[in-house]
mmCIF file of N, CA and C in Angstrom:
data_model
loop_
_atom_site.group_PDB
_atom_site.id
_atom_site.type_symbol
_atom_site.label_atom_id
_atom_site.label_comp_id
_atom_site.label_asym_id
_atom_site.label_seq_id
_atom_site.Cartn_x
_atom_site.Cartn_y
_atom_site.Cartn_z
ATOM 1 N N UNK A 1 96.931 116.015 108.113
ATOM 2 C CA UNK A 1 96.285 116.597 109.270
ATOM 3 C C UNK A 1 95.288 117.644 108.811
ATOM 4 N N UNK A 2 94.161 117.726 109.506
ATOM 5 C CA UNK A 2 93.305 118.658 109.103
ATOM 6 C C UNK A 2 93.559 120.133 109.447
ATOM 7 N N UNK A 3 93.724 120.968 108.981
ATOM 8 C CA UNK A 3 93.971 122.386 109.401
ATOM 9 C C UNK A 3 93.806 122.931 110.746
ATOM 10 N N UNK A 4 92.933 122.139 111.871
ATOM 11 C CA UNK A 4 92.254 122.453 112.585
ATOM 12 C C UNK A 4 93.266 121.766 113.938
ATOM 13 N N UNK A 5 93.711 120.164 113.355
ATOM 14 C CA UNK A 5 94.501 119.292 114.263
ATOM 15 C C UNK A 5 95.849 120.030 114.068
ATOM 16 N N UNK A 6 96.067 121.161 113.351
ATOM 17 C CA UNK A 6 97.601 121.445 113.506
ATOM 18 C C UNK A 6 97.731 122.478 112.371
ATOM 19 N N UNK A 7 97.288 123.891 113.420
ATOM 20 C CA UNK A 7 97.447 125.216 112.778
ATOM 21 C C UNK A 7 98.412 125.759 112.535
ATOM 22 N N UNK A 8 99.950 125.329 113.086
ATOM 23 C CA UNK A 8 100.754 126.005 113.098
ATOM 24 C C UNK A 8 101.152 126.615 114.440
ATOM 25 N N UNK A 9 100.270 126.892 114.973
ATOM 26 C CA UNK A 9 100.037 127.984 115.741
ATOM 27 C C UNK A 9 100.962 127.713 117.103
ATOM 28 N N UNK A 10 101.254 126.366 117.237
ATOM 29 C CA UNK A 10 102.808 125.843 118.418
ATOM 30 C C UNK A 10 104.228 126.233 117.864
ATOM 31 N N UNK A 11 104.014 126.819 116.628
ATOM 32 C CA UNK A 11 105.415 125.767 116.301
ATOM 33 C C UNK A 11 105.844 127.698 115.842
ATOM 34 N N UNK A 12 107.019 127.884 116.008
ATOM 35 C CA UNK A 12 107.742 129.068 115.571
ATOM 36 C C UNK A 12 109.389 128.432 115.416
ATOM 37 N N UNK A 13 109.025 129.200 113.771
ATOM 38 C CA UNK A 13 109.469 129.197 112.327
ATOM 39 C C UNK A 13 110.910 129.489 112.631
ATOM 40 N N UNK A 14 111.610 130.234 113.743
ATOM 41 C CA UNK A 14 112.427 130.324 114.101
ATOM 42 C C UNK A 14 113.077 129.459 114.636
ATOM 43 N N UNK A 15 112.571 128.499 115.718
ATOM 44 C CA UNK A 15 113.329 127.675 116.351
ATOM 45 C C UNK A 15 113.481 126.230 115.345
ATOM 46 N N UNK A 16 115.143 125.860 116.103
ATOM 47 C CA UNK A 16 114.997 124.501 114.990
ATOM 48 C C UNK A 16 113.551 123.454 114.512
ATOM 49 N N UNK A 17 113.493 123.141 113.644
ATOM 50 C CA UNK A 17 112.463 122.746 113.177
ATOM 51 C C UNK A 17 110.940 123.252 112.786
ATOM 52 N N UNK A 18 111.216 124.064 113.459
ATOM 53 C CA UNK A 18 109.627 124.873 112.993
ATOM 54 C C UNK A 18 109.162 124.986 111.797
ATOM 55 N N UNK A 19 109.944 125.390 110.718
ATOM 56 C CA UNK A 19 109.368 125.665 109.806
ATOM 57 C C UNK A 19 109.153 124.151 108.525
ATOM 58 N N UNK A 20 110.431 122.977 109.370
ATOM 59 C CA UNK A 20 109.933 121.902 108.695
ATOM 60 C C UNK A 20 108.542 121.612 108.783
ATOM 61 N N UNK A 21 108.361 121.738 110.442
ATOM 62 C CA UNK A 21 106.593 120.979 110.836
ATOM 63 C C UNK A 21 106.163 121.829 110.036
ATOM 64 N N UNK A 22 106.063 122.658 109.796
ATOM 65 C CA UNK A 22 104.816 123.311 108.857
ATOM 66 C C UNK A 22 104.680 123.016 107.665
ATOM 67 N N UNK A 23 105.807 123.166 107.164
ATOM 68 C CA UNK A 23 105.849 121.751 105.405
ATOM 69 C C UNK A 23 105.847 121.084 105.824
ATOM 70 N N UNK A 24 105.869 119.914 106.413
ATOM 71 C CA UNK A 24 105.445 119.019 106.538
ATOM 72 C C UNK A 24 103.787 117.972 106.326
ATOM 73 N N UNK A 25 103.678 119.605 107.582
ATOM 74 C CA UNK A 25 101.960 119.398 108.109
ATOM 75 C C UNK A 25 101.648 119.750 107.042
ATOM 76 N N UNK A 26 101.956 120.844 106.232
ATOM 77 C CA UNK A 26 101.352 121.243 104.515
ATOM 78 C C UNK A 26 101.125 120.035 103.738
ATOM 79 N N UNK A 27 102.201 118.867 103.712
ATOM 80 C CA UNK A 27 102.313 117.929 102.898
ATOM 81 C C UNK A 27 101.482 116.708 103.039
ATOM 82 N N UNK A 28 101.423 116.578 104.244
ATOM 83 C CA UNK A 28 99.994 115.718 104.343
ATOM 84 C C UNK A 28 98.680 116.085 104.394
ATOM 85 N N UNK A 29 98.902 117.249 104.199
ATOM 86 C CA UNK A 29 97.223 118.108 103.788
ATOM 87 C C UNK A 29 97.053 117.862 102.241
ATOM 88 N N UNK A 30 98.066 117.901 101.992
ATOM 89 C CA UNK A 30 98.029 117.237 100.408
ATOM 90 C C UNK A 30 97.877 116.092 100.444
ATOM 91 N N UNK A 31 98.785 115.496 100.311
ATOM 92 C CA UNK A 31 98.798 113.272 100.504
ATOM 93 C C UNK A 31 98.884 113.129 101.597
ATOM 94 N N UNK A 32 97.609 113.055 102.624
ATOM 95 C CA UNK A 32 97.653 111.972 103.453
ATOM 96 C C UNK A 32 97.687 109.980 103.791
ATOM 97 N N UNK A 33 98.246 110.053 102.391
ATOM 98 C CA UNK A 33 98.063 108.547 102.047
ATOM 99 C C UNK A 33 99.973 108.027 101.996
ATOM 100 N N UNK A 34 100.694 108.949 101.673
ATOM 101 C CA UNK A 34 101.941 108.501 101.966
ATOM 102 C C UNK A 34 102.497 108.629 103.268
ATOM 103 N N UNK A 35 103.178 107.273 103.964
ATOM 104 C CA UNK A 35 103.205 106.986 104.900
ATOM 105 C C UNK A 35 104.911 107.578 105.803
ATOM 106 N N UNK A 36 105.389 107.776 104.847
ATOM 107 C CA UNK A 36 106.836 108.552 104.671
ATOM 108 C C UNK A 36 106.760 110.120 105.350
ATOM 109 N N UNK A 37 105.826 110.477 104.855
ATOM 110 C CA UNK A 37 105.490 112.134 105.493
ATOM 111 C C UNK A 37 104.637 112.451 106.366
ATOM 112 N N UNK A 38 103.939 111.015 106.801
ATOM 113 C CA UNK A 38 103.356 111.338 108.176
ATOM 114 C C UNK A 38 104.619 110.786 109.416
ATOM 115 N N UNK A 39 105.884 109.907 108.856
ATOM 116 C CA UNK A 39 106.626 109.234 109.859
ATOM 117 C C UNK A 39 107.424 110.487 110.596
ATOM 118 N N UNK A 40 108.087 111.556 108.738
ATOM 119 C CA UNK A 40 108.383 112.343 109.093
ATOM 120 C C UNK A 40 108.299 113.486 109.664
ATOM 121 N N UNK A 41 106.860 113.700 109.348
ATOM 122 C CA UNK A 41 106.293 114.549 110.581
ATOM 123 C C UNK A 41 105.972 114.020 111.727
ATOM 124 N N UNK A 42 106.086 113.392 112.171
ATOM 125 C CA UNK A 42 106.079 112.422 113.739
ATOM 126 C C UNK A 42 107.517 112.736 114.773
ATOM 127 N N UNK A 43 108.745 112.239 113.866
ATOM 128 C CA UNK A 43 110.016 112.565 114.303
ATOM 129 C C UNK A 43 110.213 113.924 114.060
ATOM 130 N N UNK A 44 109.856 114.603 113.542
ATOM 131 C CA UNK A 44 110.340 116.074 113.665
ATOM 132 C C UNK A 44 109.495 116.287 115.089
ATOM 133 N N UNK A 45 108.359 116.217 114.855
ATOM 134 C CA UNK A 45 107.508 116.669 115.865
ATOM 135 C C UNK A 45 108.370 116.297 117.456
ATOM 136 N N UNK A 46 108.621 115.042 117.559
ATOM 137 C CA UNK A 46 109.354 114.311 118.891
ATOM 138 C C UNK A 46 110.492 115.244 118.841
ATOM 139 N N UNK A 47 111.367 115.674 117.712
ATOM 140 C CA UNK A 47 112.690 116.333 118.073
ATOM 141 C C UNK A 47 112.239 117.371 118.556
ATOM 142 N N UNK A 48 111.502 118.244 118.254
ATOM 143 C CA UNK A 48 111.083 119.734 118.300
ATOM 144 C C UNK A 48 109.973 119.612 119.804
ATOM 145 N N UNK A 49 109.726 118.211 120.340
ATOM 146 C CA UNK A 49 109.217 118.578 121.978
ATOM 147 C C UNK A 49 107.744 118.410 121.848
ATOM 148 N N UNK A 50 106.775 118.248 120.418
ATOM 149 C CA UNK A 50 105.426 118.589 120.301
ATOM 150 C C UNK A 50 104.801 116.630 120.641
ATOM 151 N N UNK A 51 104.896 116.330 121.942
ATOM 152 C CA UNK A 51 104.513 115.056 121.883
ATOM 153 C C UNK A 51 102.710 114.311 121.179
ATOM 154 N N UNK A 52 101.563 115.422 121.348
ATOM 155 C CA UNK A 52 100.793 115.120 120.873
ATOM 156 C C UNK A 52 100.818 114.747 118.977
ATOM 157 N N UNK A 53 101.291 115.963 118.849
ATOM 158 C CA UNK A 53 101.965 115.827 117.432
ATOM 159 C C UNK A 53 102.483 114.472 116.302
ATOM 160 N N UNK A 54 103.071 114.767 117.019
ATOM 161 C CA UNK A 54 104.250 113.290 117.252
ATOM 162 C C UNK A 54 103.423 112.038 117.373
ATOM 163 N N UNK A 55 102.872 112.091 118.408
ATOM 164 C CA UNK A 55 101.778 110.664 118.427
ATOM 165 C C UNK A 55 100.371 110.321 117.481
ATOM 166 N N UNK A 56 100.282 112.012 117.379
ATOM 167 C CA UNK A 56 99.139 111.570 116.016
ATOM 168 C C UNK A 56 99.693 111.516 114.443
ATOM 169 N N UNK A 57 100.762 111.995 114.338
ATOM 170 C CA UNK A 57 100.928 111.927 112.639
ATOM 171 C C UNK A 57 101.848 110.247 113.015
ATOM 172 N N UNK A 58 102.576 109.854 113.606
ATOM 173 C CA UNK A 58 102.819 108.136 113.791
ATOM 174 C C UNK A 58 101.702 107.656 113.565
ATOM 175 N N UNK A 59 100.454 107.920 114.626
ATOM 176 C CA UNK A 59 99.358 106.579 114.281
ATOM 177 C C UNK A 59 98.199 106.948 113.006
ATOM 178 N N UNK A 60 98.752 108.254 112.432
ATOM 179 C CA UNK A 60 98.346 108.615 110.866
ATOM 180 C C UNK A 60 98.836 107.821 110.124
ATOM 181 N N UNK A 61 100.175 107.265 110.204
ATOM 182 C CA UNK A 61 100.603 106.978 109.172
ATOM 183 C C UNK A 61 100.565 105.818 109.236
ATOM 184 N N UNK A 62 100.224 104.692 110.647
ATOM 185 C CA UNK A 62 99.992 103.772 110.769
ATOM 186 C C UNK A 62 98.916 103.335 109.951
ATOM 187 N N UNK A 63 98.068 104.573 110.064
ATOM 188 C CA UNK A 63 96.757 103.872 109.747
ATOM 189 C C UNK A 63 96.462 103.564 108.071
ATOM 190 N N UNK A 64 97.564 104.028 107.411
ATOM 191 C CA UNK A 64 97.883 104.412 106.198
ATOM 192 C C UNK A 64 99.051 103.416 105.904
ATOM 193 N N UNK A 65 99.780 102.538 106.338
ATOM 194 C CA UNK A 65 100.349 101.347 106.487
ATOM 195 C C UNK A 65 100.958 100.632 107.712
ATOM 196 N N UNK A 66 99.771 99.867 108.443
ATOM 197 C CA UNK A 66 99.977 99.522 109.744
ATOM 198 C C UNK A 66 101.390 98.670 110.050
ATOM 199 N N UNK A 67 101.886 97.973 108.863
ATOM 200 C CA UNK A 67 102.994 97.524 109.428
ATOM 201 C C UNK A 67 104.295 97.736 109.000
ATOM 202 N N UNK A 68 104.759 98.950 109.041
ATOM 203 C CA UNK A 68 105.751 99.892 108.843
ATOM 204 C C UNK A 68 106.650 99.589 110.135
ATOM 205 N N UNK A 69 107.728 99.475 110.228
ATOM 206 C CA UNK A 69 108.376 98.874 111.148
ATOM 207 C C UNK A 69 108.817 99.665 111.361
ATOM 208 N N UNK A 70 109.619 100.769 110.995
ATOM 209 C CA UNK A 70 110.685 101.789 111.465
ATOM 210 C C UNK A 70 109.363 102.890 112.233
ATOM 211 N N UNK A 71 107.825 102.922 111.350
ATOM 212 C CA UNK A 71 106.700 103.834 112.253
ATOM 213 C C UNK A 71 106.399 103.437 113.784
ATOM 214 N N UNK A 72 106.496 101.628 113.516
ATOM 215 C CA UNK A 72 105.622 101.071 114.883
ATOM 216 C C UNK A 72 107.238 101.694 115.884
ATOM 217 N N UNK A 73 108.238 101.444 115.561
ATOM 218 C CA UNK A 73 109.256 101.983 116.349
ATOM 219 C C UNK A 73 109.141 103.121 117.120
ATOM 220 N N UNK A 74 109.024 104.154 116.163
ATOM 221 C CA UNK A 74 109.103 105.531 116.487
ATOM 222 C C UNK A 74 107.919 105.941 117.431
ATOM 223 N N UNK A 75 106.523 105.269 117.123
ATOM 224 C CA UNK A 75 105.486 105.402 117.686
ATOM 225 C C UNK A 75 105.984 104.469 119.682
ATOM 226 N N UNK A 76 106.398 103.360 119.301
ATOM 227 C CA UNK A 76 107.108 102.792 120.570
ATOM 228 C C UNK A 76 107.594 103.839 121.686
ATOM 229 N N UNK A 77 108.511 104.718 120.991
ATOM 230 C CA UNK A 77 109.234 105.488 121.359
ATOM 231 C C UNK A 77 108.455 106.793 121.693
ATOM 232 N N UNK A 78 107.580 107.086 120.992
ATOM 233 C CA UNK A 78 107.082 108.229 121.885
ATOM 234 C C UNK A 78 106.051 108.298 122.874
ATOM 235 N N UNK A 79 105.614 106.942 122.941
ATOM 236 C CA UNK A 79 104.475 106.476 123.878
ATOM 237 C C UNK A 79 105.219 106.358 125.284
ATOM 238 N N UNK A 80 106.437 105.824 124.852
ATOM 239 C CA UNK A 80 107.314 105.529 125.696
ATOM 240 C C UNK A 80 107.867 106.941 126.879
ATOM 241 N N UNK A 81 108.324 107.937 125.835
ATOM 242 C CA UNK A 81 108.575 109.345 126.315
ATOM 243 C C UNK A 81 107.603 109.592 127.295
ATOM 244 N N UNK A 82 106.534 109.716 126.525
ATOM 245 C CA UNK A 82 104.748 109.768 127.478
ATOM 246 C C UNK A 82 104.427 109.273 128.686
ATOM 247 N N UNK A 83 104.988 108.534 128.593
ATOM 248 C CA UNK A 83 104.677 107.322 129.677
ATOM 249 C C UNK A 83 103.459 106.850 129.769
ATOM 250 N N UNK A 84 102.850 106.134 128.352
ATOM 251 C CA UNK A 84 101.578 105.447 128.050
ATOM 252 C C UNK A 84 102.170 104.268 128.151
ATOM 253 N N UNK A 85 102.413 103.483 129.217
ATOM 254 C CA UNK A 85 103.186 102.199 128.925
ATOM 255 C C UNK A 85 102.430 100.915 128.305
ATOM 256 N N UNK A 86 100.881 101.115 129.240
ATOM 257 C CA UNK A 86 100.139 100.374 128.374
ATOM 258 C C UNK A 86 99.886 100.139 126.841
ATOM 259 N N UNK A 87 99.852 101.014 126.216
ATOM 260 C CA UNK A 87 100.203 101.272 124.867
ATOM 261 C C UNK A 87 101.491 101.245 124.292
ATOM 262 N N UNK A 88 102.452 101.266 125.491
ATOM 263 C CA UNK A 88 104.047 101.029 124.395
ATOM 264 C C UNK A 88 104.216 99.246 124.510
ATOM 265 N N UNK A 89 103.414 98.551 125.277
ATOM 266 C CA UNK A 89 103.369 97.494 125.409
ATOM 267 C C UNK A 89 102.430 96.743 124.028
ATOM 268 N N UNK A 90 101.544 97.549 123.666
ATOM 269 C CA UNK A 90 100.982 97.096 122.519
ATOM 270 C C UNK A 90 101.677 97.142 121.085
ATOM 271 N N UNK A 91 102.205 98.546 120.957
ATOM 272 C CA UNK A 91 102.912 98.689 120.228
ATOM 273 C C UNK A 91 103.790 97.692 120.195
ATOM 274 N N UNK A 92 104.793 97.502 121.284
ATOM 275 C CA UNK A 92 106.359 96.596 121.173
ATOM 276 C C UNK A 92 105.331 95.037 120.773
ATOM 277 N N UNK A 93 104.397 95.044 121.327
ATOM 278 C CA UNK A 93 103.668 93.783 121.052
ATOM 279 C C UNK A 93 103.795 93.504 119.176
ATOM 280 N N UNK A 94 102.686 94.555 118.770
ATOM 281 C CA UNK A 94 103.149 94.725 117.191
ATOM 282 C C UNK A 94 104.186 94.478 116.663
ATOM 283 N N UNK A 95 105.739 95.536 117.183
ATOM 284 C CA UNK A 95 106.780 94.839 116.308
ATOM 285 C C UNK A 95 107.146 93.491 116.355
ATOM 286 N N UNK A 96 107.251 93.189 118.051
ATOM 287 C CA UNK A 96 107.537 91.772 118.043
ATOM 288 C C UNK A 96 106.798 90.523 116.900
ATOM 289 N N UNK A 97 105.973 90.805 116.842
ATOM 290 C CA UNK A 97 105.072 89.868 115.530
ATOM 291 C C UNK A 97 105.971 90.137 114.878
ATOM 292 N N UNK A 98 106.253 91.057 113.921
ATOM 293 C CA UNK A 98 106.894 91.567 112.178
ATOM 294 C C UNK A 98 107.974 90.674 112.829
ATOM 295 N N UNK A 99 109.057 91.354 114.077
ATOM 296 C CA UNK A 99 110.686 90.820 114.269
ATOM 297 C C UNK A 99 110.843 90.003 115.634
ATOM 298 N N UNK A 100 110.269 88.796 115.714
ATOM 299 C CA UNK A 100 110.489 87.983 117.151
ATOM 300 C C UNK A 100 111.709 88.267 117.829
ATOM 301 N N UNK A 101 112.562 88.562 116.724
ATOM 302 C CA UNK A 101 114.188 88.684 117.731
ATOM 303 C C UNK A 101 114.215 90.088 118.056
ATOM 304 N N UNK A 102 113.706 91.121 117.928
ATOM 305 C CA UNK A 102 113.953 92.804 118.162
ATOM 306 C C UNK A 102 113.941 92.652 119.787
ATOM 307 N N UNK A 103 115.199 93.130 120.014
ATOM 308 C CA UNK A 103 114.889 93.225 121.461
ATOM 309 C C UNK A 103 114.484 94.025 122.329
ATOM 310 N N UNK A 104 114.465 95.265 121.723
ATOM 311 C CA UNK A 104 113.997 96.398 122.566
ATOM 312 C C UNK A 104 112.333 96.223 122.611
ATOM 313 N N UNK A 105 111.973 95.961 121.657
ATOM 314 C CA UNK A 105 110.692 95.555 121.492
ATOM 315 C C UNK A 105 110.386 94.425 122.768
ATOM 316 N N UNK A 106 111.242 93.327 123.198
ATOM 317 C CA UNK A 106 111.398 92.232 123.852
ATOM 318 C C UNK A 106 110.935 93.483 125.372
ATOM 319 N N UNK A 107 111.842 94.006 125.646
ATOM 320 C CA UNK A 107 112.180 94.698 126.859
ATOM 321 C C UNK A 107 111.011 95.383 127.043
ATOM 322 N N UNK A 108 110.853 96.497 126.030
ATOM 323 C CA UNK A 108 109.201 96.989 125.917
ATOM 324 C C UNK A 108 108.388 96.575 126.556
ATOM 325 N N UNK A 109 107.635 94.974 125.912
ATOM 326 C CA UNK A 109 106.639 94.404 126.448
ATOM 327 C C UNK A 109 106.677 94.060 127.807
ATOM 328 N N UNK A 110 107.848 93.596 128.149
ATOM 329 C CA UNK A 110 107.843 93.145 129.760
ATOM 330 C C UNK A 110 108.088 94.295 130.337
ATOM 331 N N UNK A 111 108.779 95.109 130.411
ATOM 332 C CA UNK A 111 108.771 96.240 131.552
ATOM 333 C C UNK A 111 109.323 97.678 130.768
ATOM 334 N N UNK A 112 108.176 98.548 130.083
ATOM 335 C CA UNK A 112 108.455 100.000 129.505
ATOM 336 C C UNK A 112 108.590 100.970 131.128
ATOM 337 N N UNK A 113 108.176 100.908 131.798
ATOM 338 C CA UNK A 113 108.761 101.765 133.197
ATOM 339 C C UNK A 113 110.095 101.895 133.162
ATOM 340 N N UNK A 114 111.045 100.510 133.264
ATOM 341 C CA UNK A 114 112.289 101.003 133.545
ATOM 342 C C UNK A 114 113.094 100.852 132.154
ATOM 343 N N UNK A 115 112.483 101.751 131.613
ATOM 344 C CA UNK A 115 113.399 102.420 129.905
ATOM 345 C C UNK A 115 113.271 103.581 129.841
ATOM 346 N N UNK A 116 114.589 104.260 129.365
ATOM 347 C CA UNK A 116 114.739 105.514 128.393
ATOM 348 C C UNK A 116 114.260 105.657 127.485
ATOM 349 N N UNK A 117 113.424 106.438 126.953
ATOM 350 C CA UNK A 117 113.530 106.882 125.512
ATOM 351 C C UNK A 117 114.632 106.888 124.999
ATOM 352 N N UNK A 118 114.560 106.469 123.162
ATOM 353 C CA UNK A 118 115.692 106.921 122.450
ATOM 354 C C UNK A 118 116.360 108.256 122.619
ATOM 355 N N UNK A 119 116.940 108.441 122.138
ATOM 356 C CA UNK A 119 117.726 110.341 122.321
ATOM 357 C C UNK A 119 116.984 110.682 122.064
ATOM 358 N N UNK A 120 116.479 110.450 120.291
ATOM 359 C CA UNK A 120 115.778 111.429 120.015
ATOM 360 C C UNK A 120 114.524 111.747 119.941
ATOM 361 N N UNK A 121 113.607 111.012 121.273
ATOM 362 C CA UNK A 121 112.638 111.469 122.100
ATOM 363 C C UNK A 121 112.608 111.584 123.311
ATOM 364 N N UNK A 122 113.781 112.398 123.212
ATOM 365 C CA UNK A 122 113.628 112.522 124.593
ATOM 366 C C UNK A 122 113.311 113.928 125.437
ATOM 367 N N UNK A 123 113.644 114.552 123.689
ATOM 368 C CA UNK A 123 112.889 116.545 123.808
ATOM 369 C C UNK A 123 111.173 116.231 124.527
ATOM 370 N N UNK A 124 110.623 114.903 124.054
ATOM 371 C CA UNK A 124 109.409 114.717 124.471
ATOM 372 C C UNK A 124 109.215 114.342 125.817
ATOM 373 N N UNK A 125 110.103 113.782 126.667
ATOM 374 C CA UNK A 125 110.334 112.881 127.848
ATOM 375 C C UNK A 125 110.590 114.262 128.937
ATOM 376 N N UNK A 126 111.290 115.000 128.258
ATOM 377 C CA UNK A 126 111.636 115.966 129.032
ATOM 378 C C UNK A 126 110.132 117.150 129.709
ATOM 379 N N UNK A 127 109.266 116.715 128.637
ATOM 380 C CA UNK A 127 108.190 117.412 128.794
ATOM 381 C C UNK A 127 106.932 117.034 129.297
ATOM 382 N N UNK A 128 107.407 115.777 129.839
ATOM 383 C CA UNK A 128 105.774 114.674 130.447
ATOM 384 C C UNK A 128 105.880 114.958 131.792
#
């Protein structure tokens, strides 16, 4: 992330996770090419409530290996929180290619309205 997309400046060091996102966000200021530390800054971000966050270091890391299956998931999932359904429909579209049998992915495409987020986006769900 560029210094600019993510100053720090949301996140306090105190509350759970805070001070991961910030190593984190440090770490892909370094390697933005490993796709591992943008996933993990994605899910921290969703636990800790920062949904923009969250949705841009996922489709960072997408873009840095688009067919990461456990990313297109997580990204599923927070579009989902969002309630971008049009886009969680693309997404579930994506996994379904990699895993024809995934079913949540199945459910996704035909109707993301009547789904929960996973648990653990749902710090994000709580906030749309």
């Amino acid at each position: 992330l560029p210094p600019k997309a993510f100053d720090g400046s949301a996140v306090d060091e105190d509350e759970p996770y805070g001070l991961s996102l910030r190593c984190y966000a440090a770490a892909v200021e370094i390697d933005g090419t490993d796709a591992g530390l943008w996933r993990t800054l994605g899910t921290l971000a969703a636990r800790r409530g920062v949904p923009h966050l969250a949705r841009h270091a996922l489709e960072m890391g997408l873009a840095v290996h688009p067919r990461h299956p456990l990313m297109l998931e997580d990204l599923a999932e927070t579009l989902l929180a969002v309630g971008d359904f049009p886009a969680v429909r693309h997404v579930a579209g994506l996994i379904s290619a990699l895993d024809p049998r995934h079913a949540r992915a199945e459910r996704m495409k035909r109707a993301p309205e009547t789904l929960e987020p996973a648990e653990a986006f749902r710090a994000i769900a709580k906030l749309a």
